[in-house]
XYZ file of C-alpha atoms in Angstrom:
661
model
C 138.693 74.477 102.788
C 138.317 77.191 105.324
C 141.858 76.659 106.490
C 143.147 77.394 102.999
C 141.905 80.926 102.829
C 142.753 82.601 106.053
C 142.819 86.342 105.609
C 146.189 88.028 105.686
C 144.630 91.433 105.969
C 145.020 93.110 109.292
C 143.264 96.389 108.689
C 142.450 98.505 111.696
C 141.720 101.923 110.114
C 138.090 103.072 110.077
C 136.471 106.179 108.580
C 132.949 106.927 109.817
C 130.628 109.067 107.627
C 130.631 112.776 108.401
C 127.567 114.103 110.171
C 126.851 116.456 107.239
C 126.889 113.562 104.739
C 124.808 111.318 106.951
C 122.084 113.952 107.368
C 121.520 114.350 103.612
C 122.014 110.688 102.627
C 119.254 108.633 100.957
C 119.760 105.980 103.640
C 120.732 108.017 106.645
C 122.460 106.338 109.564
C 122.633 102.822 110.935
C 119.116 102.926 112.365
C 117.473 103.393 108.961
C 119.714 100.713 107.401
C 118.821 98.227 110.159
C 115.120 98.998 109.804
C 115.236 98.184 106.051
C 117.222 94.991 106.735
C 114.704 93.955 109.416
C 111.776 94.584 107.036
C 113.428 92.333 104.415
C 114.241 89.700 107.026
C 110.627 89.611 108.235
C 109.025 89.408 104.756
C 111.616 88.940 101.985
C 109.241 88.866 99.004
C 107.055 91.618 100.501
C 110.066 93.926 100.907
C 111.045 93.511 97.260
C 107.426 93.939 96.157
C 107.305 97.316 97.940
C 110.583 98.371 96.271
C 109.324 97.321 92.824
C 106.066 99.272 93.232
C 107.839 102.387 94.479
C 110.775 102.500 92.074
C 109.461 101.124 88.759
C 106.646 102.222 86.424
C 104.331 99.323 85.567
C 101.974 98.997 82.595
C 100.241 96.089 84.301
C 100.931 95.738 88.048
C 102.258 92.394 89.259
C 100.303 90.348 91.822
C 103.122 87.936 92.656
C 106.557 89.171 93.745
C 108.423 85.860 93.878
C 107.654 82.509 92.315
C 110.038 79.960 93.836
C 108.068 76.870 92.840
C 110.825 75.740 90.457
C 113.917 76.772 92.460
C 116.668 77.666 91.590
C 114.848 78.974 88.477
C 113.323 81.855 90.399
C 110.875 84.287 88.825
C 110.228 87.813 90.074
C 107.216 90.006 89.237
C 106.462 87.655 86.332
C 102.739 88.377 85.982
C 103.313 92.157 85.729
C 104.156 94.049 82.525
C 106.538 96.944 81.923
C 109.202 98.163 79.545
C 112.772 98.897 80.646
C 113.376 101.688 78.101
C 110.061 103.317 79.120
C 111.336 103.272 82.700
C 114.591 104.927 81.641
C 113.243 107.567 79.257
C 109.456 108.023 78.873
C 108.888 108.272 82.624
C 110.908 111.536 82.601
C 108.918 113.198 79.807
C 106.654 115.931 81.117
C 108.811 116.302 84.263
C 111.695 118.742 84.886
C 114.087 115.885 83.991
C 112.917 116.024 80.359
C 115.192 118.984 79.555
C 118.011 117.881 81.846
C 121.280 116.627 80.322
C 121.197 112.812 80.270
C 124.637 112.178 78.750
C 127.790 114.273 78.553
C 129.772 112.305 75.980
C 133.492 112.970 75.750
C 135.224 111.458 72.736
C 138.792 110.174 72.729
C 139.993 113.482 71.223
C 138.177 115.559 73.856
C 135.138 116.577 71.739
C 132.096 116.893 74.016
C 128.465 116.178 73.007
C 125.530 116.757 75.359
C 122.172 115.035 74.996
C 119.054 115.811 77.055
C 116.546 113.176 78.149
C 114.092 114.351 75.489
C 116.770 114.157 72.766
C 117.905 110.732 73.966
C 114.301 109.531 73.876
C 114.005 110.766 70.268
C 117.264 109.084 69.216
C 116.224 105.789 70.797
C 112.766 105.941 69.168
C 114.206 106.669 65.700
C 116.645 103.786 65.923
C 113.988 101.435 67.367
C 111.660 102.355 64.495
C 114.501 101.671 62.050
C 114.969 98.178 63.534
C 111.222 97.609 63.545
C 111.090 98.525 59.835
C 113.703 95.798 59.223
C 111.304 93.302 60.815
C 112.870 92.992 64.291
C 110.469 92.316 67.163
C 110.018 91.026 70.714
C 112.057 87.886 71.429
C 114.606 88.374 68.615
C 118.302 88.528 69.594
C 120.779 91.199 68.614
C 124.566 91.298 69.059
C 125.882 94.792 69.847
C 129.582 95.305 69.119
C 130.072 99.031 69.511
C 132.554 101.464 71.015
C 131.758 103.569 74.075
C 129.405 106.100 72.522
C 125.949 107.626 72.692
C 125.091 105.167 69.885
C 126.007 102.255 72.169
C 123.508 103.463 74.780
C 120.897 104.141 72.072
C 121.281 100.651 70.546
C 120.792 98.933 73.908
C 117.830 101.107 74.842
C 116.238 100.619 71.393
C 116.494 96.837 71.755
C 114.944 97.047 75.236
C 112.198 99.256 73.787
C 111.228 96.613 71.213
C 111.659 93.621 73.531
C 114.638 92.480 71.427
C 117.095 90.621 73.676
C 120.561 92.142 73.310
C 123.969 90.649 73.878
C 126.738 93.228 74.001
C 130.242 92.087 73.083
C 133.145 94.163 74.381
C 134.946 95.931 71.507
C 138.301 94.442 72.647
C 137.119 90.874 71.973
C 138.312 89.071 68.878
C 136.376 87.832 65.850
C 136.424 84.309 67.271
C 134.843 85.430 70.582
C 132.247 87.377 68.598
C 131.546 84.351 66.394
C 130.922 82.087 69.436
C 128.468 84.581 70.898
C 126.556 85.198 67.625
C 125.975 81.447 67.296
C 125.232 80.676 70.946
C 122.602 83.387 71.402
C 121.040 82.777 67.943
C 121.413 86.391 66.812
C 119.589 87.609 63.692
C 120.945 91.171 63.913
C 124.414 92.647 64.507
C 124.887 96.324 65.393
C 128.480 97.481 65.056
C 130.745 100.363 63.974
C 133.372 100.753 61.297
C 136.049 101.442 63.926
C 136.527 102.486 67.508
C 139.001 105.115 68.686
C 140.988 104.546 71.876
C 144.101 106.348 72.991
C 144.486 108.034 69.602
C 144.424 104.696 67.774
C 141.732 103.402 65.424
C 140.677 99.815 66.023
C 138.525 98.089 63.351
C 135.241 96.546 64.516
C 133.374 95.862 61.281
C 136.386 93.898 59.962
C 136.132 91.629 63.021
C 132.410 91.115 62.279
C 133.230 90.097 58.693
C 135.957 87.782 60.001
C 133.433 86.196 62.415
C 131.005 85.616 59.534
C 133.779 84.012 57.467
C 134.138 81.348 60.197
C 130.674 80.085 59.174
C 127.478 79.335 61.061
C 126.214 82.954 61.231
C 123.664 82.558 58.429
C 120.769 83.473 60.740
C 121.991 87.106 60.824
C 119.842 89.039 58.351
C 121.162 92.573 58.869
C 124.343 94.273 60.028
C 123.880 97.943 60.999
C 127.138 99.914 60.946
C 127.624 103.174 62.845
C 130.173 105.237 60.923
C 132.412 106.331 63.793
C 135.398 107.321 61.663
C 133.893 106.936 58.189
C 136.879 104.863 57.128
C 137.734 101.356 56.351
C 134.534 99.337 56.548
C 133.648 97.078 53.632
C 129.876 96.846 53.192
C 128.068 93.798 51.837
C 125.116 94.695 49.642
C 121.777 93.454 50.899
C 123.054 92.568 54.367
C 124.924 95.657 55.616
C 123.557 99.149 56.069
C 124.794 102.272 57.815
C 123.238 103.581 61.021
C 122.125 106.727 59.140
C 120.357 104.564 56.530
C 118.598 102.649 59.320
C 117.156 105.823 60.912
C 116.464 107.772 57.679
C 112.884 109.040 57.593
C 111.980 107.323 60.892
C 109.620 108.933 63.403
C 111.015 110.024 66.752
C 108.091 108.407 68.510
C 108.083 104.647 69.043
C 105.616 103.175 71.553
C 107.342 100.870 74.022
C 106.635 97.143 73.687
C 105.248 95.901 77.010
C 106.942 92.704 78.183
C 106.469 90.353 81.137
C 108.303 91.365 84.317
C 110.506 88.258 84.106
C 111.050 88.321 80.328
C 114.733 88.349 79.290
C 116.300 91.804 78.818
C 119.806 90.744 77.815
C 122.296 87.902 77.698
C 125.854 88.778 78.645
C 128.660 86.291 78.203
C 131.115 85.714 80.980
C 134.030 83.352 81.002
C 133.506 80.022 82.599
C 136.162 77.725 83.971
C 135.064 74.992 81.584
C 135.933 76.616 78.315
C 132.714 77.656 76.650
C 131.574 81.176 77.643
C 128.411 81.303 79.742
C 125.450 83.375 78.502
C 124.178 84.986 81.708
C 120.479 85.726 81.175
C 118.951 88.683 83.005
C 115.304 89.602 83.368
C 113.603 92.936 82.752
C 111.982 94.123 85.992
C 114.282 92.451 88.523
C 117.461 93.621 86.828
C 116.237 97.199 86.459
C 115.046 97.331 90.060
C 118.484 96.196 91.298
C 120.321 98.699 89.096
C 118.085 101.706 89.925
C 117.856 101.017 93.625
C 121.600 100.661 94.082
C 122.276 103.894 92.176
C 120.054 105.660 94.739
C 121.341 103.793 97.789
C 125.049 103.162 97.168
C 125.901 106.321 95.205
C 123.395 108.455 97.101
C 122.288 110.014 93.790
C 120.762 113.502 94.012
C 119.073 115.524 91.207
C 122.055 117.862 90.742
C 124.774 115.173 90.722
C 127.045 114.579 87.738
C 127.778 110.872 87.781
C 130.559 109.040 85.962
C 131.122 105.305 85.736
C 134.278 104.613 83.706
C 133.298 101.055 82.663
C 132.608 99.892 79.115
C 129.096 98.930 77.995
C 130.580 95.551 76.997
C 130.737 94.576 80.676
C 127.902 94.215 83.171
C 129.016 97.377 85.006
C 128.260 99.346 81.832
C 124.788 97.730 81.637
C 123.804 98.322 85.259
C 125.622 101.571 85.962
C 125.646 103.411 82.624
C 122.851 102.272 80.324
C 120.036 101.386 82.727
C 120.413 102.312 86.427
C 121.431 106.006 86.121
C 118.915 106.713 83.324
C 116.061 105.132 85.303
C 117.019 107.540 88.118
C 117.158 110.624 85.837
C 120.894 111.152 86.400
C 123.227 113.345 84.374
C 126.192 111.150 83.508
C 129.531 111.302 81.716
C 130.179 108.675 79.033
C 133.808 108.431 77.932
C 135.204 106.866 74.772
C 138.911 106.852 75.627
C 141.433 105.535 78.145
C 142.632 107.068 81.444
C 146.202 107.703 80.285
C 145.623 109.431 76.913
C 146.802 112.012 75.993
C 148.297 112.030 79.500
C 147.802 110.327 82.850
C 145.741 113.201 84.227
C 142.844 112.614 81.791
C 140.403 111.339 84.456
C 141.164 114.207 86.838
C 140.943 116.760 84.020
C 137.507 115.414 83.072
C 136.245 115.423 86.673
C 137.341 119.065 86.883
C 135.889 119.983 83.447
C 132.465 118.343 83.911
C 132.220 118.925 87.684
C 131.734 115.227 88.352
C 130.352 114.545 91.839
C 130.112 110.711 91.821
C 133.033 108.755 90.346
C 132.977 104.951 89.909
C 136.051 103.155 88.573
C 138.106 99.956 88.880
C 141.051 99.244 91.203
C 143.199 98.553 88.104
C 142.652 102.125 86.907
C 143.396 103.429 90.405
C 146.625 101.375 90.655
C 147.854 102.514 87.228
C 147.133 106.137 88.170
C 148.958 105.745 91.503
C 152.005 104.753 89.475
C 151.437 107.551 86.931
C 151.167 110.103 89.764
C 154.675 109.064 90.810
C 156.240 109.105 87.331
C 154.354 112.177 86.024
C 153.898 114.435 89.078
C 152.479 117.184 86.822
C 149.391 114.960 86.325
C 148.948 113.955 89.947
C 145.306 114.353 91.073
C 146.432 117.076 93.532
C 147.171 119.293 90.504
C 143.454 119.393 89.565
C 140.338 120.921 91.089
C 138.396 117.875 92.314
C 136.251 119.802 94.782
C 133.020 118.759 92.955
C 133.495 115.110 94.060
C 131.377 113.811 96.933
C 131.254 109.991 96.476
C 133.938 107.648 95.121
C 133.299 104.058 94.096
C 135.372 100.995 93.303
C 134.254 98.017 91.170
C 135.494 94.867 89.470
C 137.705 93.237 92.084
C 138.735 93.732 95.693
C 140.762 96.905 96.209
C 143.894 96.536 98.292
C 143.966 98.824 101.350
C 146.887 100.978 100.164
C 145.251 101.730 96.793
C 142.049 102.537 98.748
C 143.948 104.989 100.945
C 145.573 106.669 97.954
C 142.152 107.045 96.304
C 140.588 108.371 99.510
C 143.378 110.857 100.249
C 144.481 112.040 96.813
C 141.265 111.935 94.808
C 138.626 112.360 97.501
C 140.838 114.584 99.721
C 139.562 112.599 102.761
C 136.122 114.177 102.302
C 134.487 111.596 100.022
C 133.321 108.196 101.220
C 134.714 105.312 99.097
C 132.037 102.713 98.310
C 133.907 99.480 97.594
C 131.228 97.431 95.823
C 131.074 93.648 95.548
C 128.845 92.104 92.882
C 129.093 89.969 89.734
C 127.790 89.708 86.178
C 125.448 87.078 87.595
C 124.114 89.182 90.486
C 123.050 92.002 88.135
C 123.575 94.748 90.707
C 125.669 95.646 93.746
C 125.144 93.179 96.606
C 127.633 94.081 99.343
C 128.813 97.653 99.756
C 129.137 100.408 102.288
C 126.283 102.888 102.264
C 127.979 106.280 102.357
C 125.649 107.745 104.992
C 125.636 104.611 107.167
C 128.839 102.588 107.451
C 132.215 103.388 108.919
C 134.615 102.467 106.102
C 137.464 99.980 106.416
C 140.008 100.128 103.556
C 139.790 96.910 101.555
C 136.410 95.744 102.913
C 133.140 95.827 100.970
C 131.473 96.051 104.428
C 127.847 94.847 104.646
C 125.131 93.345 102.426
C 122.509 95.799 101.184
C 118.979 95.586 102.610
C 117.193 92.571 101.078
C 120.471 90.750 100.309
C 121.087 87.659 102.448
C 124.843 86.929 102.280
C 126.858 84.495 104.376
C 130.303 82.853 104.559
C 130.008 79.045 104.773
C 132.115 75.895 104.671
C 131.885 73.138 102.019
C 128.674 71.810 103.526
C 126.984 75.194 103.619
C 127.365 75.689 107.389
C 128.115 79.285 108.357
C 131.710 79.680 109.632
C 132.613 81.747 112.677
C 133.882 85.336 112.231
C 137.506 85.556 111.104
C 137.433 82.191 109.352
C 137.517 81.965 105.592
C 134.948 80.169 103.485
C 132.670 80.323 100.470
C 130.626 83.485 99.857
C 126.961 82.512 99.328
C 123.546 84.118 99.053
C 121.013 82.268 101.150
C 117.918 83.821 99.508
C 117.065 84.792 95.926
C 116.963 88.485 94.916
C 115.277 90.265 91.970
C 118.391 91.233 89.921
C 119.853 87.712 89.932
C 120.744 85.626 86.879
C 117.757 83.572 85.680
C 119.620 80.865 83.798
C 122.538 80.279 81.445
C 121.188 80.847 77.942
C 120.280 77.485 76.437
C 121.852 75.509 79.289
C 119.721 75.359 82.440
C 121.614 72.359 83.802
C 124.920 74.228 83.670
C 123.246 77.106 85.546
C 122.075 74.803 88.320
C 125.457 73.072 88.699
C 127.525 76.266 88.470
C 125.602 78.409 90.951
C 123.424 76.117 93.088
C 125.586 73.000 93.612
C 123.829 70.160 95.385
C 126.615 69.639 97.916
C 126.170 73.139 99.381
C 122.974 73.187 101.429
C 121.199 70.850 99.020
C 121.392 73.335 96.146
C 119.465 76.062 98.013
C 122.311 78.613 98.190
C 123.734 80.711 95.391
C 127.492 80.047 95.469
C 129.374 83.104 94.239
C 132.670 81.317 93.614
C 134.574 83.849 95.745
C 136.373 83.179 98.999
C 135.393 85.554 101.789
C 135.941 86.302 105.420
C 133.645 88.092 107.837
C 135.304 90.001 110.659
C 134.100 90.514 114.223
C 132.100 93.628 113.168
C 130.253 91.632 110.514
C 132.218 93.277 107.657
C 132.893 91.171 104.563
C 136.390 90.839 103.070
C 136.599 89.269 99.602
C 139.634 87.080 99.129
C 139.518 86.188 95.452
C 138.153 83.406 93.267
C 137.809 79.898 94.557
C 137.929 78.311 91.121
C 140.074 78.704 88.062
C 138.541 81.901 86.807
C 141.091 84.692 86.687
C 140.185 88.269 87.426
C 142.383 90.459 85.223
C 141.615 94.164 85.585
C 138.111 93.279 86.723
C 137.544 91.022 83.673
C 136.775 87.386 84.436
C 138.694 84.998 82.214
C 138.514 81.241 82.340
C 141.879 79.486 82.511
C 140.380 76.769 80.358
C 139.656 79.227 77.567
C 143.240 80.533 77.555
C 144.657 76.992 77.733
C 142.432 75.937 74.855
C 143.609 78.926 72.802
C 147.283 78.111 73.481
C 146.863 74.459 72.600
C 145.156 75.464 69.354
C 148.541 76.863 68.211
C 150.157 74.359 65.825
C 153.393 74.169 67.845
C 151.872 73.783 71.329
C 151.456 70.337 72.788
C 150.207 71.218 76.222
C 149.510 74.298 78.297
C 148.430 75.145 81.818
C 147.359 78.601 82.937
C 147.218 80.004 86.454
C 146.821 83.443 87.953
C 149.388 85.287 89.996
C 148.986 88.516 91.951
C 149.840 91.613 89.916
C 150.256 95.097 91.282
C 148.575 96.715 88.313
C 145.879 94.345 87.052
C 145.056 92.551 90.325
C 145.758 89.195 88.734
C 148.006 88.350 85.793
C 147.852 85.409 83.402
C 150.799 83.063 83.816
C 151.143 80.331 81.150
C 153.199 77.137 81.310
C 153.769 75.719 77.850
C 155.134 72.480 76.416
C 155.941 72.684 72.696
C 155.759 69.924 70.121
C 159.457 70.512 69.486
C 162.536 71.037 71.650
C 162.175 73.487 74.556
C 163.303 76.891 73.232
C 165.965 78.944 74.980
C 167.486 82.413 74.584
C 166.300 84.478 71.628
C 164.181 81.639 70.218
C 162.235 81.469 73.508
C 161.612 85.243 73.520
C 160.379 85.070 69.906
C 158.113 82.089 70.646
C 156.656 83.747 73.755
C 155.738 86.828 71.674
C 154.130 84.636 69.006
C 152.005 82.856 71.611
C 150.925 86.111 73.271
C 149.802 87.499 69.905
C 148.044 84.223 69.163
C 146.016 84.344 72.414
C 145.233 88.021 71.716
C 143.788 87.036 68.352
C 141.915 83.978 69.666
C 140.332 85.588 72.721
C 141.340 89.241 72.912
C 144.265 91.347 74.217
C 143.055 91.193 77.839
C 143.798 87.416 77.880
C 147.434 87.688 76.728
C 149.716 85.894 79.223
C 151.888 88.299 81.198
C 154.537 85.631 81.528
C 155.197 82.440 79.617
C 157.395 79.598 80.820
C 158.566 76.745 78.629
C 159.181 73.258 79.999
C 159.873 69.830 78.525
C 156.845 68.760 80.503
C 154.297 70.054 83.013
C 154.518 69.067 86.690
C 152.189 66.095 86.931
C 151.505 63.460 89.489
C 152.201 59.901 88.427
C 148.508 59.532 87.734
C 148.832 62.312 85.133
C 147.165 65.162 87.024
C 148.716 68.610 86.552
C 149.783 70.008 89.935
C 148.281 73.450 89.570
C 149.056 74.440 93.120
C 152.709 73.952 92.301
C 152.334 76.112 89.185
C 150.761 78.876 91.276
C 153.781 78.818 93.599
C 156.164 78.956 90.611
C 154.205 81.826 89.067
C 154.490 83.805 92.297
C 158.235 83.104 92.491
C 157.783 81.247 95.815
C 160.194 78.692 97.106
C 158.763 75.188 96.581
C 158.213 73.755 100.036
C 155.514 71.200 99.266
C 156.119 67.526 98.727
C 157.116 66.865 95.096
C 157.810 63.161 95.502
C 154.709 62.305 93.481
C 156.084 64.283 90.532
C 156.781 62.337 87.403
C 159.872 64.474 86.591
C 161.000 66.876 89.391
C 163.807 68.283 87.193
C 161.357 70.361 85.140
C 160.724 72.678 88.090
C 163.989 74.493 87.380
C 162.972 74.964 83.750
C 159.599 76.394 84.730
C 161.152 78.953 87.060
C 162.407 80.863 84.017
C 159.807 83.438 83.017
C 159.566 85.295 79.690
C-alpha cells in the first residue's frame, strides 16, 4: 500500500513564528511544546487528568481518568460529574466575562445582533425550561434542524443543559436524510425553523420535516418546536407543532444544570460511511469538551480581547467543537454568520472581518479557493481592498489545503503577519489532533505539521508497522484520547470494525482512513482518503450513498461513483451511469444528466450532486463482475488509460465513458 501513495508534494518553503508572537503565545516556543509532549508520553492518562482538572469545572471530581478495560470502548473521566452547558455559560457568571459579548450574530442581510454571556445564559435557561415543561429529560434524543443562528446555539446548549442528547442535521440535507437520522437516533423531539435564509434566498426547513414524517416511522416524535425565522410558509400541526416563542412563553431564565456522568453522551452526529447507512458518531460530555476548549486555547492562541470567527455550520462537527462549545467554554467573543461568503458580493468575509475587527479567522480551503478565484474576477472585492489589520491568526479546516491556496491566504488575507494553522481532525476525533501551534512551529504550506501534546499519531503500513519518513501509509492514533468517538450509535460492532480493524496492530490503533506521509522533520502531510469516502468542500460523503441514490431512480440500472480532484471543492463527485434503456446522446443525455443531479440533490442533498455524469452501455468490469474503480478514477481525471484492460468484459465502453456531461 505504501507504494501507492507516494507524496507528490515537494514543498521547501518554511515560515517560522515571529519572536513577538512566540513571546505572547499560550504555548510559547518548541521547548514548552516538547515538555508537554514528554509529560504526556511519560504518563498519558495522568497528563489528560491534569488537563481535565485545570480546564473543566466539575460538580463531582473524577477519580479515574481512563478506563481501558473494554478497549476500544474507552471511557474517560466516567466516575466524575459535570454539565457541558454549565461549563460554557454558568462558569462565567460573576466574572468579568459575564457582561462580555458572547455572540456577534450577522444575518444574511447584514443585520447584526449582539448577545452577552449573561443574556445567552438567560436564553438557554428559558428554552431549556420550555423543553423541560414538555417533559424532556436526561437521556432523551432531540434532532436539531436549524439555520445558522443564535437559536441554533441556544437549542444545542439547552439540550446539553438538560442532558438531552442532540443530533444536529445540516440545513442543506434533504427530508430523506433527516428521516433516516430521526429513526436511527430514536428522537422524540425535533427543533427546526420555518425557513433558512442564505444568499438572499429562502429555503424551507419545516416543509422538509413534514416530508420526513410523511415517509413514516417517526411516530416517537412527540413535539416539533419551530423557530419563526421568516414568519412565512410553515404549516403547523395542532397538538404536535409549536412555535419557539410558545415554548419559552412564561419560562424562568434560571434553569439548574442537570449533572451527568463525565462519559455520558453529549451528542450523536451522523457522518457518511462508505457502506451506505450514515454512521451516528457518539461523543461524550467531558472528553469532548476538554478537547474542544483546550484546542481553542492552544491552536488559536485565544486571548480575552480576541474576536474569533469560525465560518462553519453548526450542522457539522466543526460548528459543534469550534462554535457552540469550545469558544464559549473559553469565554470568547465570536462571530456567528447566517449567510454565504459570496453574497451580496465576494468581499463579504473581508468586509465582516473589517466591520467586527475579527482577530482569529477559521475557514475551509473550499472557501479560500473560491475567494482566490473571486479576487481575480472581481478585483474590487479582493482582500487587499479591506482593512484586515485586526487579524492575528488564520486557520484552515475540513480537508488538506494545497500549498498555493495556503500562500494566497497567508499573503493576501494575513499579509504575511498571521500564522496559518492548518488543522487535521475528523468528526470522530472530536477536536483538532494535528496542527501547527502558532507560537511554536515553523509553518510549511500544505502540512498540518505535528500532533498536539497528548496525541499519539503515526504513519504505518497495512500491518501497523511504522513506515520510514517520506513513505506513505495509513494515518493512525496509537493511544486513545479524551475527545474521541465512543461508539457508533446502536452499532458497536461497526465502530470496532471501522476504526479499530483487527488486521492493524491487533485492533489497538485508531485508523483514521486517511493516507499520510511524514517528512524528515517529522511534519505530517495528509494525502486524502484511503477508502471510498469523498471529501467535497470538507463534507464527507460515502460513494455508496450516492450510488444507492442514483440506482433508486426508476431509469437507472447501475451506477458507480468516484471522486476526482477539483480546484474549487477539493474533490468532485463523478458518476458513471448505466440506464435501463438505450444510452442517451446529445440533448437527451444533457436532459437526463440534469434529472439525475436533481434526483441526488433531493435524495441526499445538494452537496452530493455529481459534478459530472457519464453514460455507458455498461460499467468497466472484470470478467468476474467486479467494477474496476481504479479505471473509473483515471477516466474521471481525464488520464490516458495505461493499465492492463485485458480482463475487461467489454473494452469498447471506455470510449463512451470518456464523454462527460
